[in-house]
Short mmCIF file of C-alpha atoms and ligand atoms in Angstrom, two decimals:
data_model
loop_
_atom_site.label_atom_id
_atom_site.label_comp_id
_atom_site.label_asym_id
_atom_site.label_seq_id
_atom_site.Cartn_x
_atom_site.Cartn_y
_atom_site.Cartn_z
CA ALA W 667 8.98 -29.26 23.39
CA VAL W 668 12.04 -27.30 22.45
CA ALA W 669 10.97 -24.60 20.00
CA ASN W 670 9.76 -21.17 21.11
CA ILE W 671 8.31 -20.37 17.70
CA GLY W 672 7.07 -22.35 14.70
CA VAL W 673 6.58 -21.61 11.02
CA ILE W 674 4.04 -23.43 8.85
CA GLY W 675 4.33 -23.10 5.08
CA LEU W 676 7.85 -23.24 3.73
CA ALA W 677 7.66 -21.59 0.32
CA VAL W 678 10.19 -18.80 -0.13
CA MET W 679 8.58 -16.29 2.24
CA GLY W 680 8.02 -18.90 4.96
CA SER W 681 11.51 -20.42 4.61
CA ASN W 682 13.14 -17.03 4.72
CA LEU W 683 11.15 -15.91 7.72
CA ALA W 684 12.01 -19.17 9.51
CA ARG W 685 15.71 -18.64 8.72
CA ASN W 686 15.48 -15.06 9.95
CA LEU W 687 13.91 -16.25 13.22
CA ALA W 688 16.51 -18.99 13.63
CA SER W 689 19.35 -16.52 13.16
CA ARG W 690 18.29 -14.52 16.23
CA GLU W 691 19.73 -15.22 19.64
CA GLY W 692 17.49 -17.34 21.81
CA ASN W 693 15.14 -18.68 19.13
CA THR W 694 14.62 -22.33 18.33
CA VAL W 695 12.37 -22.62 15.33
CA ALA W 696 9.99 -25.47 14.53
CA VAL W 697 9.10 -25.88 10.86
CA TYR W 698 6.34 -27.74 9.07
CA ASN W 699 5.09 -27.88 5.50
CA ARG W 700 2.18 -29.89 4.08
CA SER W 701 4.41 -31.63 1.56
CA PRO W 702 7.45 -32.89 3.49
CA GLU W 703 9.90 -32.52 0.55
CA ARG W 704 10.03 -28.82 1.12
CA THR W 705 10.82 -29.29 4.81
CA ARG W 706 13.57 -31.76 3.94
CA THR W 707 15.11 -29.40 1.40
CA LEU W 708 15.05 -26.52 3.86
CA ILE W 709 16.76 -28.42 6.67
CA ALA W 710 19.28 -29.95 4.28
CA GLU W 711 20.19 -26.55 2.83
CA HIS W 712 20.28 -24.76 6.16
CA PRO W 713 21.75 -26.97 8.85
CA GLU W 714 23.08 -23.82 10.56
CA ALA W 715 19.49 -22.82 11.44
CA GLY W 716 19.06 -25.77 13.80
CA PHE W 717 15.43 -26.19 12.76
CA VAL W 718 13.18 -28.60 14.62
CA ALA W 719 11.46 -30.16 11.64
CA SER W 720 8.22 -32.13 11.66
CA GLU W 721 6.52 -34.02 8.90
CA ASP W 722 3.34 -34.34 10.87
CA ILE W 723 1.22 -31.53 12.28
CA ASP W 724 0.87 -33.29 15.67
CA ASP W 725 4.64 -33.53 16.00
CA PHE W 726 4.96 -29.89 14.98
CA VAL W 727 2.53 -28.81 17.70
CA ALA W 728 4.27 -31.09 20.22
CA SER W 729 7.62 -29.46 19.41
CA LEU W 730 6.37 -26.02 20.51
CA GLN W 731 6.87 -24.69 24.03
CA LYS W 732 3.90 -23.09 25.79
CA PRO W 733 2.43 -20.66 25.11
CA ARG W 734 2.74 -22.15 21.64
CA THR W 735 3.32 -19.61 18.90
CA ALA W 736 3.07 -20.52 15.23
CA ILE W 737 3.32 -18.26 12.19
CA ILE W 738 1.36 -19.40 9.16
CA MET W 739 3.05 -18.47 5.88
CA VAL W 740 0.82 -20.13 3.32
CA GLN W 741 -0.68 -18.42 0.31
CA ALA W 742 -3.66 -16.30 1.38
CA GLY W 743 -7.02 -17.93 0.77
CA ARG W 744 -8.65 -21.24 1.58
CA GLY W 745 -5.40 -22.92 2.51
CA THR W 746 -5.13 -20.48 5.39
CA ASP W 747 -8.49 -21.54 6.85
CA ALA W 748 -7.50 -25.20 6.70
CA VAL W 749 -4.23 -24.61 8.55
CA ILE W 750 -5.91 -22.38 11.13
CA GLU W 751 -8.42 -25.15 11.78
CA GLN W 752 -5.70 -27.77 12.20
CA LEU W 753 -3.88 -25.57 14.68
CA THR W 754 -6.97 -24.44 16.57
CA GLU W 755 -7.92 -28.08 17.15
CA ARG W 756 -4.53 -28.80 18.69
CA PHE W 757 -3.70 -25.53 20.47
CA GLU W 758 -4.70 -24.65 24.03
CA PRO W 759 -6.00 -21.40 25.51
CA GLY W 760 -3.24 -18.81 25.58
CA ASP W 761 -1.45 -20.22 22.51
CA ILE W 762 -0.99 -17.89 19.54
CA ILE W 763 -1.68 -18.42 15.84
CA VAL W 764 -0.21 -15.77 13.56
CA ASP W 765 -1.25 -15.42 9.93
CA GLY W 766 1.64 -13.73 8.15
CA GLY W 767 0.11 -13.88 4.66
CA ASN W 768 -1.57 -11.10 2.70
CA ALA W 769 -5.03 -11.95 4.03
CA LEU W 770 -8.01 -9.70 3.46
CA PHE W 771 -8.58 -7.94 6.79
CA THR W 772 -12.26 -8.87 6.91
CA ASP W 773 -11.21 -12.54 6.72
CA THR W 774 -8.83 -11.84 9.59
CA ILE W 775 -11.65 -10.29 11.64
CA ARG W 776 -13.81 -13.36 10.98
CA ARG W 777 -10.98 -15.80 11.76
CA GLU W 778 -10.10 -14.01 14.97
CA GLN W 779 -13.72 -14.25 16.12
CA THR W 780 -13.77 -17.99 15.54
CA VAL W 781 -10.37 -18.77 17.03
CA LYS W 782 -10.87 -16.48 20.03
CA ALA W 783 -13.89 -18.51 21.07
CA THR W 784 -11.51 -21.41 21.84
CA GLY W 785 -9.26 -19.23 24.01
CA VAL W 786 -6.47 -19.29 21.42
CA HIS W 787 -5.14 -15.92 20.20
CA PHE W 788 -5.30 -15.20 16.50
CA VAL W 789 -3.07 -12.50 15.08
CA GLY W 790 -3.26 -11.30 11.48
CA ALA W 791 0.14 -9.79 10.74
CA GLY W 792 1.00 -7.94 7.56
CA ILE W 793 4.59 -8.64 6.55
CA SER W 794 6.23 -6.51 3.91
CA GLY W 795 9.58 -6.62 2.22
CA GLY W 796 9.37 -9.50 -0.19
CA GLU W 797 11.72 -12.45 -0.01
CA GLU W 798 14.74 -10.48 1.02
CA GLY W 799 12.82 -8.62 3.70
CA ALA W 800 11.56 -11.88 5.19
CA LEU W 801 15.14 -13.11 5.44
CA LYS W 802 16.94 -9.97 6.55
CA GLY W 803 14.28 -7.92 8.27
CA PRO W 804 10.76 -7.09 7.14
CA SER W 805 8.34 -4.42 8.29
CA ILE W 806 5.70 -6.18 10.37
CA MET W 807 2.14 -5.00 11.01
CA PRO W 808 0.49 -7.28 13.59
CA GLY W 809 -3.11 -6.95 14.72
CA GLY W 810 -4.79 -9.17 17.32
CA SER W 811 -5.09 -8.75 21.06
CA ALA W 812 -2.74 -6.63 23.14
CA GLU W 813 -2.26 -9.71 25.32
CA SER W 814 -0.89 -11.77 22.45
CA TYR W 815 1.45 -8.93 21.53
CA ALA W 816 3.10 -9.21 24.93
CA THR W 817 4.47 -12.60 23.87
CA LEU W 818 4.74 -11.93 20.17
CA GLY W 819 6.15 -8.40 20.26
CA PRO W 820 9.68 -9.33 21.40
CA ILE W 821 9.91 -12.18 18.86
CA LEU W 822 8.75 -9.98 15.99
CA SER W 823 10.97 -7.11 17.11
CA SER W 824 13.95 -9.43 16.97
CA ILE W 825 13.44 -10.20 13.27
CA ALA W 826 12.06 -6.90 11.98
CA ALA W 827 14.07 -4.37 10.02
CA VAL W 828 15.55 -1.55 12.07
CA ALA W 829 15.07 2.08 11.07
CA GLU W 830 16.60 4.96 13.03
CA GLY W 831 17.40 2.47 15.77
CA GLU W 832 13.82 1.26 16.15
CA PRO W 833 12.43 -2.12 15.03
CA CYS W 834 9.88 -1.81 12.24
CA VAL W 835 7.03 -3.45 14.12
CA THR W 836 4.22 -2.12 16.28
CA HIS W 837 0.96 -3.48 17.61
CA VAL W 838 -1.25 -1.84 14.99
CA GLY W 839 -4.59 -2.50 16.66
CA THR W 840 -6.98 -5.35 17.44
CA ASP W 841 -8.22 -8.15 15.14
CA GLY W 842 -7.87 -7.17 11.46
CA ALA W 843 -6.05 -3.84 11.99
CA GLY W 844 -2.67 -5.24 10.96
CA HIS W 845 -3.90 -6.68 7.69
CA PHE W 846 -5.90 -3.52 7.02
CA VAL W 847 -2.78 -1.39 7.37
CA LYS W 848 -0.80 -3.85 5.21
CA MET W 849 -3.52 -3.53 2.57
CA ILE W 850 -3.15 0.27 2.59
CA HIS W 851 0.63 -0.17 2.43
CA ASN W 852 0.15 -2.16 -0.75
CA GLY W 853 -2.23 0.45 -2.17
CA ILE W 854 0.43 3.10 -1.59
CA GLU W 855 2.97 0.72 -3.14
CA TYR W 856 0.79 0.59 -6.29
CA ALA W 857 0.57 4.40 -6.45
CA ASP W 858 4.29 4.83 -5.85
CA MET W 859 5.12 2.36 -8.64
CA GLN W 860 2.67 3.94 -11.08
CA LEU W 861 4.03 7.44 -10.39
CA ILE W 862 7.56 6.24 -11.04
CA ALA W 863 6.38 4.53 -14.21
CA GLU W 864 4.71 7.74 -15.42
CA ALA W 865 7.88 9.71 -14.71
CA TYR W 866 9.82 7.17 -16.76
CA ASP W 867 7.32 7.35 -19.62
CA LEU W 868 7.56 11.15 -19.78
CA LEU W 869 11.35 11.16 -19.61
CA ARG W 870 11.48 8.57 -22.34
CA ASN W 871 8.72 9.62 -24.69
CA VAL W 872 8.59 13.37 -24.24
CA ALA W 873 12.23 14.17 -23.53
CA GLY W 874 13.69 11.25 -25.48
CA PHE W 875 16.07 9.86 -22.84
CA THR W 876 17.20 6.24 -23.18
CA PRO W 877 16.47 3.69 -20.44
CA ALA W 878 20.14 3.77 -19.43
CA GLU W 879 20.02 7.56 -19.12
CA ILE W 880 16.80 7.38 -17.14
CA ALA W 881 18.45 4.83 -14.84
CA GLU W 882 21.09 7.46 -14.08
CA ILE W 883 18.42 10.10 -13.50
CA PHE W 884 16.65 7.82 -10.99
CA ALA W 885 19.94 6.96 -9.32
CA GLU W 886 20.52 10.70 -8.94
CA TRP W 887 17.02 11.26 -7.56
CA ASN W 888 17.71 8.50 -5.09
CA ARG W 889 20.32 10.73 -3.48
CA GLY W 890 17.70 13.39 -2.66
CA GLU W 891 14.29 13.71 -1.05
CA LEU W 892 12.90 10.91 -3.27
CA GLU W 893 15.35 8.39 -1.82
CA SER W 894 13.47 5.11 -1.59
CA TYR W 895 13.67 1.42 -2.29
CA LEU W 896 11.33 1.68 -5.28
CA ILE W 897 13.37 4.46 -6.94
CA GLU W 898 16.54 2.47 -6.28
CA ILE W 899 15.24 -0.75 -7.87
CA THR W 900 13.75 1.21 -10.78
CA ALA W 901 17.26 2.35 -11.69
CA GLU W 902 18.41 -1.28 -11.54
CA VAL W 903 15.57 -2.50 -13.76
CA LEU W 904 16.21 0.26 -16.32
CA ARG W 905 19.90 -0.52 -16.41
CA GLN W 906 19.31 -4.18 -17.18
CA VAL W 907 20.17 -5.30 -20.71
CA ASP W 908 18.40 -8.33 -22.18
CA ALA W 909 20.85 -11.17 -22.80
CA ARG W 910 18.89 -12.55 -25.77
CA THR W 911 18.48 -9.38 -27.79
CA GLY W 912 20.90 -6.87 -26.36
CA ALA W 913 17.96 -4.46 -25.95
CA PRO W 914 17.09 -2.79 -22.65
CA LEU W 915 15.16 -5.41 -20.68
CA VAL W 916 12.29 -2.96 -20.14
CA ASP W 917 11.74 -2.98 -23.92
CA VAL W 918 11.24 -6.71 -24.15
CA ILE W 919 8.99 -7.13 -21.10
CA LEU W 920 5.34 -7.41 -22.12
CA ASP W 921 3.59 -4.20 -21.06
CA GLU W 922 0.70 -5.82 -19.18
CA ALA W 923 0.89 -5.32 -15.41
CA GLY W 924 -0.36 -8.10 -13.17
CA SER W 925 -1.64 -7.91 -9.62
CA LYS W 926 -2.54 -10.22 -6.81
CA GLY W 927 -5.43 -8.15 -5.53
CA THR W 928 -4.32 -6.07 -2.54
CA GLY W 929 -4.44 -2.81 -4.54
CA VAL W 930 -7.96 -3.62 -5.66
CA TRP W 931 -8.95 -4.31 -2.03
CA THR W 932 -7.58 -0.94 -0.98
CA VAL W 933 -9.72 0.86 -3.53
CA GLN W 934 -12.82 -1.25 -2.84
CA ASN W 935 -12.56 -0.51 0.86
CA ALA W 936 -11.78 3.15 0.33
CA LEU W 937 -14.95 3.42 -1.78
CA ASP W 938 -16.91 1.92 1.11
CA LEU W 939 -15.23 4.26 3.58
CA GLY W 940 -15.85 7.25 1.30
CA VAL W 941 -12.16 8.15 1.20
CA PRO W 942 -10.85 9.44 -2.13
CA VAL W 943 -7.71 7.41 -2.72
CA SER W 944 -7.57 8.62 -6.30
CA GLY W 945 -3.83 8.10 -6.80
CA ILE W 946 -4.10 4.47 -5.71
CA ALA W 947 -7.26 3.95 -7.78
CA GLU W 948 -5.57 5.32 -10.91
CA ALA W 949 -2.63 2.99 -10.31
CA VAL W 950 -4.96 0.00 -10.09
CA PHE W 951 -6.87 1.10 -13.21
CA ALA W 952 -3.63 1.72 -15.11
CA ARG W 953 -2.70 -1.91 -14.47
CA SER W 954 -6.12 -3.08 -15.66
CA LEU W 955 -5.97 -0.90 -18.78
CA SER W 956 -2.57 -2.35 -19.63
CA SER W 957 -3.98 -5.86 -19.53
CA HIS W 958 -6.85 -5.23 -21.95
CA ARG W 959 -4.81 -6.32 -24.93
CA ALA W 960 -7.67 -6.69 -27.42
CA GLN W 961 -9.09 -3.25 -26.63
CA ARG W 962 -5.67 -1.68 -26.83
CA GLU W 963 -5.10 -3.23 -30.22
CA ALA W 964 -8.48 -2.04 -31.43
CA ALA W 965 -7.67 1.47 -30.21
CA THR W 966 -4.28 1.95 -31.84
CA ALA W 967 -5.88 3.87 -34.71
CA LEU W 968 -7.34 6.51 -32.39
CA PRO W 969 -5.78 9.88 -33.12
CA GLY W 970 -3.19 11.48 -30.83
CA PRO W 971 -2.06 15.10 -30.72
CA SER W 972 -1.29 16.60 -34.11
CA ALA W 973 1.71 18.61 -33.00
CA THR W 974 4.77 17.08 -31.38
CA VAL W 975 5.93 18.53 -28.10
CA SER W 976 9.55 19.55 -28.01
CA ILE W 977 11.50 20.10 -24.84
CA GLU W 978 13.91 22.98 -25.01
CA ASP W 979 15.58 22.62 -21.67
CA ARG W 980 15.86 18.92 -20.87
CA ASP W 981 17.49 19.49 -17.48
CA ALA W 982 14.65 21.76 -16.44
CA PHE W 983 12.17 19.13 -17.63
CA VAL W 984 13.87 16.43 -15.58
CA GLU W 985 13.59 18.65 -12.52
CA ASP W 986 9.92 19.33 -13.27
CA VAL W 987 9.21 15.61 -13.50
CA ARG W 988 11.08 15.00 -10.24
CA LEU W 989 9.01 17.60 -8.46
CA ALA W 990 5.77 16.35 -10.02
CA LEU W 991 6.65 12.89 -8.76
CA TYR W 992 7.38 14.20 -5.28
CA ALA W 993 4.16 16.20 -5.03
CA SER W 994 2.05 13.32 -6.35
CA LYS W 995 3.73 10.97 -3.91
CA ILE W 996 2.81 13.25 -1.01
CA VAL W 997 -0.80 13.09 -2.21
CA ALA W 998 -0.75 9.28 -2.44
CA TYR W 999 0.54 8.93 1.13
CA SER W 1000 -1.85 11.56 2.41
CA GLN W 1001 -4.75 9.63 0.87
CA GLY W 1002 -3.44 6.33 2.24
CA PHE W 1003 -3.23 7.73 5.76
CA ASP W 1004 -6.75 9.13 5.38
CA ALA W 1005 -7.94 5.62 4.59
CA ILE W 1006 -6.17 4.30 7.70
CA ARG W 1007 -7.88 6.87 9.87
CA GLU W 1008 -11.33 6.23 8.43
CA GLY W 1009 -10.83 2.46 8.62
CA ALA W 1010 -9.80 2.78 12.25
CA THR W 1011 -12.96 4.74 13.01
CA LYS W 1012 -15.22 2.31 11.18
CA TYR W 1013 -13.72 -0.85 12.65
CA GLY W 1014 -13.06 0.50 16.14
CA TRP W 1015 -9.27 0.38 16.09
CA SER W 1016 -7.06 2.85 17.79
CA ILE W 1017 -4.26 3.22 15.25
CA ASP W 1018 -1.33 5.53 15.86
CA GLU W 1019 -0.58 6.96 12.41
CA GLY W 1020 2.82 8.18 13.55
CA ALA W 1021 3.77 4.65 14.63
CA ILE W 1022 2.69 3.31 11.23
CA SER W 1023 4.87 5.82 9.40
CA LYS W 1024 7.78 4.75 11.59
CA ILE W 1025 7.45 1.03 10.90
CA TRP W 1026 7.31 1.77 7.17
CA ARG W 1027 10.71 3.48 7.30
CA GLY W 1028 12.55 0.20 6.95
CA GLY W 1029 12.07 -3.32 5.61
CA CYS W 1030 8.97 -2.76 3.51
CA ILE W 1031 8.55 -2.10 -0.20
CA ILE W 1032 7.56 1.55 0.26
CA ARG W 1033 10.47 2.32 2.61
CA ALA W 1034 11.73 5.80 1.92
CA GLN W 1035 13.51 8.77 3.46
CA PHE W 1036 10.23 10.57 3.09
CA LEU W 1037 8.62 8.46 5.83
CA ASN W 1038 10.84 10.22 8.35
CA ARG W 1039 9.12 13.45 7.33
CA ILE W 1040 5.71 11.81 7.79
CA ALA W 1041 6.77 10.52 11.20
CA ASP W 1042 7.90 14.06 12.11
CA ALA W 1043 4.59 15.50 10.94
CA TYR W 1044 2.57 13.14 13.15
CA ALA W 1045 4.94 13.69 16.07
CA GLU W 1046 4.46 17.45 15.81
CA GLN W 1047 0.72 17.24 15.31
CA PRO W 1048 -0.93 13.99 16.40
CA GLY W 1049 -4.36 13.64 14.79
CA LEU W 1050 -3.28 15.77 11.85
CA GLU W 1051 -6.30 16.43 9.62
CA ALA W 1052 -4.48 15.64 6.36
CA LEU W 1053 -0.84 14.89 5.83
CA LEU W 1054 -0.82 17.38 2.98
CA THR W 1055 -1.55 20.17 5.41
CA ALA W 1056 1.46 19.53 7.66
CA PRO W 1057 3.81 22.53 7.31
CA TYR W 1058 6.66 20.48 5.84
CA PHE W 1059 4.48 19.04 3.08
CA THR W 1060 2.67 22.30 2.40
CA GLU W 1061 6.06 23.86 1.78
CA ALA W 1062 7.23 20.94 -0.32
CA ILE W 1063 4.16 21.22 -2.52
CA ALA W 1064 4.46 25.00 -2.70
CA ALA W 1065 7.94 24.48 -4.10
CA SER W 1066 6.83 21.85 -6.60
CA GLN W 1067 3.33 22.71 -7.73
CA GLU W 1068 4.28 24.87 -10.70
CA SER W 1069 6.47 22.04 -12.02
CA TRP W 1070 3.67 19.59 -11.35
CA ARG W 1071 1.24 21.65 -13.39
CA ARG W 1072 3.69 22.01 -16.28
CA VAL W 1073 4.27 18.26 -16.36
CA VAL W 1074 0.54 17.45 -16.41
CA VAL W 1075 -0.01 19.99 -19.22
CA LEU W 1076 2.90 18.61 -21.22
CA ALA W 1077 1.72 15.04 -20.76
CA ALA W 1078 -1.71 16.00 -22.09
CA GLN W 1079 -0.20 17.91 -25.01
CA ALA W 1080 2.14 15.07 -25.87
CA GLY W 1081 -0.57 12.43 -25.54
CA ILE W 1082 1.30 10.51 -22.85
CA PRO W 1083 -0.98 8.99 -20.21
CA ALA W 1084 -0.22 10.31 -16.74
CA PRO W 1085 -3.29 9.26 -14.77
CA ALA W 1086 -1.68 9.25 -11.34
CA PHE W 1087 0.14 12.57 -11.83
CA SER W 1088 -2.96 14.30 -13.11
CA SER W 1089 -5.48 12.81 -10.71
CA SER W 1090 -3.22 13.69 -7.77
CA LEU W 1091 -3.03 17.25 -8.98
CA SER W 1092 -6.83 17.39 -9.39
CA TYR W 1093 -7.22 16.01 -5.88
CA TYR W 1094 -4.87 18.67 -4.57
CA ASP W 1095 -6.75 21.43 -6.36
CA GLY W 1096 -10.05 19.99 -5.21
CA LEU W 1097 -8.96 19.85 -1.60
CA ARG W 1098 -7.68 23.41 -1.52
CA ALA W 1099 -10.59 24.92 -3.49
CA GLU W 1100 -12.71 27.39 -1.57
CA ARG W 1101 -15.78 26.53 -3.61
CA LEU W 1102 -16.38 23.28 -5.45
CA PRO W 1103 -18.85 22.58 -8.24
CA ALA W 1104 -20.42 20.12 -5.81
CA ALA W 1105 -22.92 22.96 -5.29
CA LEU W 1106 -24.08 22.47 -8.86
CA VAL W 1107 -24.28 18.71 -8.38
CA GLN W 1108 -26.52 19.31 -5.37
CA GLY W 1109 -28.68 21.58 -7.54
CA GLN W 1110 -28.97 18.88 -10.19
CA ARG W 1111 -29.83 16.26 -7.59
CA ASP W 1112 -32.49 18.49 -6.16
CA PHE W 1113 -33.88 19.15 -9.65
CA PHE W 1114 -34.43 15.59 -10.76
CA GLY W 1115 -34.90 13.80 -7.48
CA ALA W 1116 -35.85 16.38 -4.84
CA HIS W 1117 -32.74 15.27 -2.98
CA THR W 1118 -32.57 18.67 -1.19
CA TYR W 1119 -29.60 20.89 -0.42
CA LYS W 1120 -28.19 23.00 2.38
CA ARG W 1121 -27.46 26.71 2.04
CA VAL W 1122 -24.30 28.62 2.81
CA ASP W 1123 -26.18 31.36 4.66
CA VAL W 1124 -29.00 29.76 6.70
CA ASP W 1125 -29.27 26.47 8.59
CA GLY W 1126 -31.78 23.91 7.42
CA VAL W 1127 -32.52 21.69 4.47
CA PHE W 1128 -34.08 23.11 1.34
CA HIS W 1129 -35.75 22.15 -1.90
CA THR W 1130 -36.64 24.27 -4.91
CA LEU W 1131 -40.00 23.51 -6.47
CA TRP W 1132 -38.43 22.95 -9.88
CA SER W 1133 -41.58 21.75 -11.60
CA GLY W 1134 -43.74 24.33 -9.82
CA ASP W 1135 -43.17 28.02 -9.36
CA ARG W 1136 -39.46 27.46 -8.55
CA SER W 1137 -39.76 28.98 -5.12
CA GLU W 1138 -37.74 27.46 -2.31
CA ILE W 1139 -39.23 25.53 0.58
CA GLU W 1140 -37.65 24.33 3.78
CA THR W 1141 -37.95 20.59 4.12
CA THR W 1142 -36.76 17.57 6.05
CA PRO W 1143 -33.63 15.84 4.78
CA SER W 1144 -34.19 13.49 1.90
CA SER W 1145 -33.57 9.84 2.57
CA HIS W 1146 -32.94 9.00 -1.07
C1 6PG M 1502 5.22 -6.43 0.18
C2 6PG M 1502 4.44 -6.58 -1.11
C3 6PG M 1502 3.90 -7.94 -1.29
C4 6PG M 1502 2.97 -8.12 -2.48
C5 6PG M 1502 3.59 -7.90 -3.78
C6 6PG M 1502 2.72 -8.31 -4.96
O1 6PG M 1502 4.84 -5.55 0.92
O2 6PG M 1502 6.17 -7.16 0.41
O3 6PG M 1502 3.36 -5.69 -1.07
O4 6PG M 1502 3.17 -8.24 -0.13
O5 6PG M 1502 2.54 -9.43 -2.46
O6 6PG M 1502 4.03 -6.62 -3.94
O7 6PG M 1502 1.68 -7.44 -5.20
P1 6PG M 1502 0.94 -7.43 -6.60
O8 6PG M 1502 1.12 -8.77 -7.24
O9 6PG M 1502 -0.48 -7.16 -6.31
O10 6PG M 1502 1.61 -6.37 -7.40
#
């Protein structure tokens, strides 16, 4: 046995991660893929990596030093269970199986339970950064036991991206915590992308900028507080000209957004946790709306606003959109971190939110300057009630909220959909409201279902005899 780490599954992500591992001092990497052609191609193309290649799972396992550590990089789903089973049968107590795919965290919890019973460690690790990240340094979110992290931590640290001198990896928490946090990362990724897309739509269809001009606007924004990978690549995409037609590429791409499911999982789980992740939810719904081609075609005759909106000061409008984007982005992250906290409570993980913000500063898709501010906020106030309420973000929103409101009004007047901008603003106004119309909802519930309500002035649970003399009685809490 010569390899200290192995990779199973050699599609692009797996190959790149294996090459990243092999490029680090002290690593000898074993590789295995179900169909051997892929393994052969990889070793032929990358002799410099010094891979220990196997075409048989038994040989692969035999090539690993103890404690054996193997990272599974196959597409999330059934294939993962099959590979885990093959490894579990061959591994010994103390060995470590890492699932580096985008697994659903509840699957990871289940798999860890099963594997743990054999004495083998199972670690679900979220890995973000796409193909390039895998090769040059991703952000890594491992769960699993603290014991396994003692072995795994140094290996993962050696390949992770580095931000502010620190590797973008931390032991997130036990069992499925890593995949849970990766899921929330992806939810935030969806919101971030949708917000950028709405900003683009407004700049294009309200202010009349061309894609090339908007590319320059984004490039400019990328030099300020919005600096991030997603803003940077947006400028690149908008700059791209289609070779076939000479049109901006964005104009010839079919406007139906796909998804692989992690955004949907975030929202499904947030619903279960009772955490309003409205920005993320709107981003997921915006993708689904875009894909309902037949409905969209049937709806093209629906009337829009009768008057056109004209922008007098385009520079001021650009600044308004920038600030609306910034404020909405703060909301999306605040909601994402709320979901992490609630998830941690429900599943019994101790997750350090500050550490999560730090490992998202580099390598991952949502990497941004902004995450330094989030890290600062958690450093100043661990256990912060809501990110939005940290002094830095309160000030940032104070400076942007008027712009934000103008943009949402303009979008509505112009008939341009801005679901993430407007729902984030509604969330913000809901959160800061002293009184919410939830009081009326409670009254309605009590009226038709005797669901009871509490009062602002006296303790206890009350019901109004709506179908009687409408006097109030004190009661026991309703169970329905
Ligand atoms: C990452 C990404 C990645 C994800 C893609 C696709 O962090 O590197 O989140 O894991 O697979 O972004 O997501 P959708 O197909 O759902 O857009």
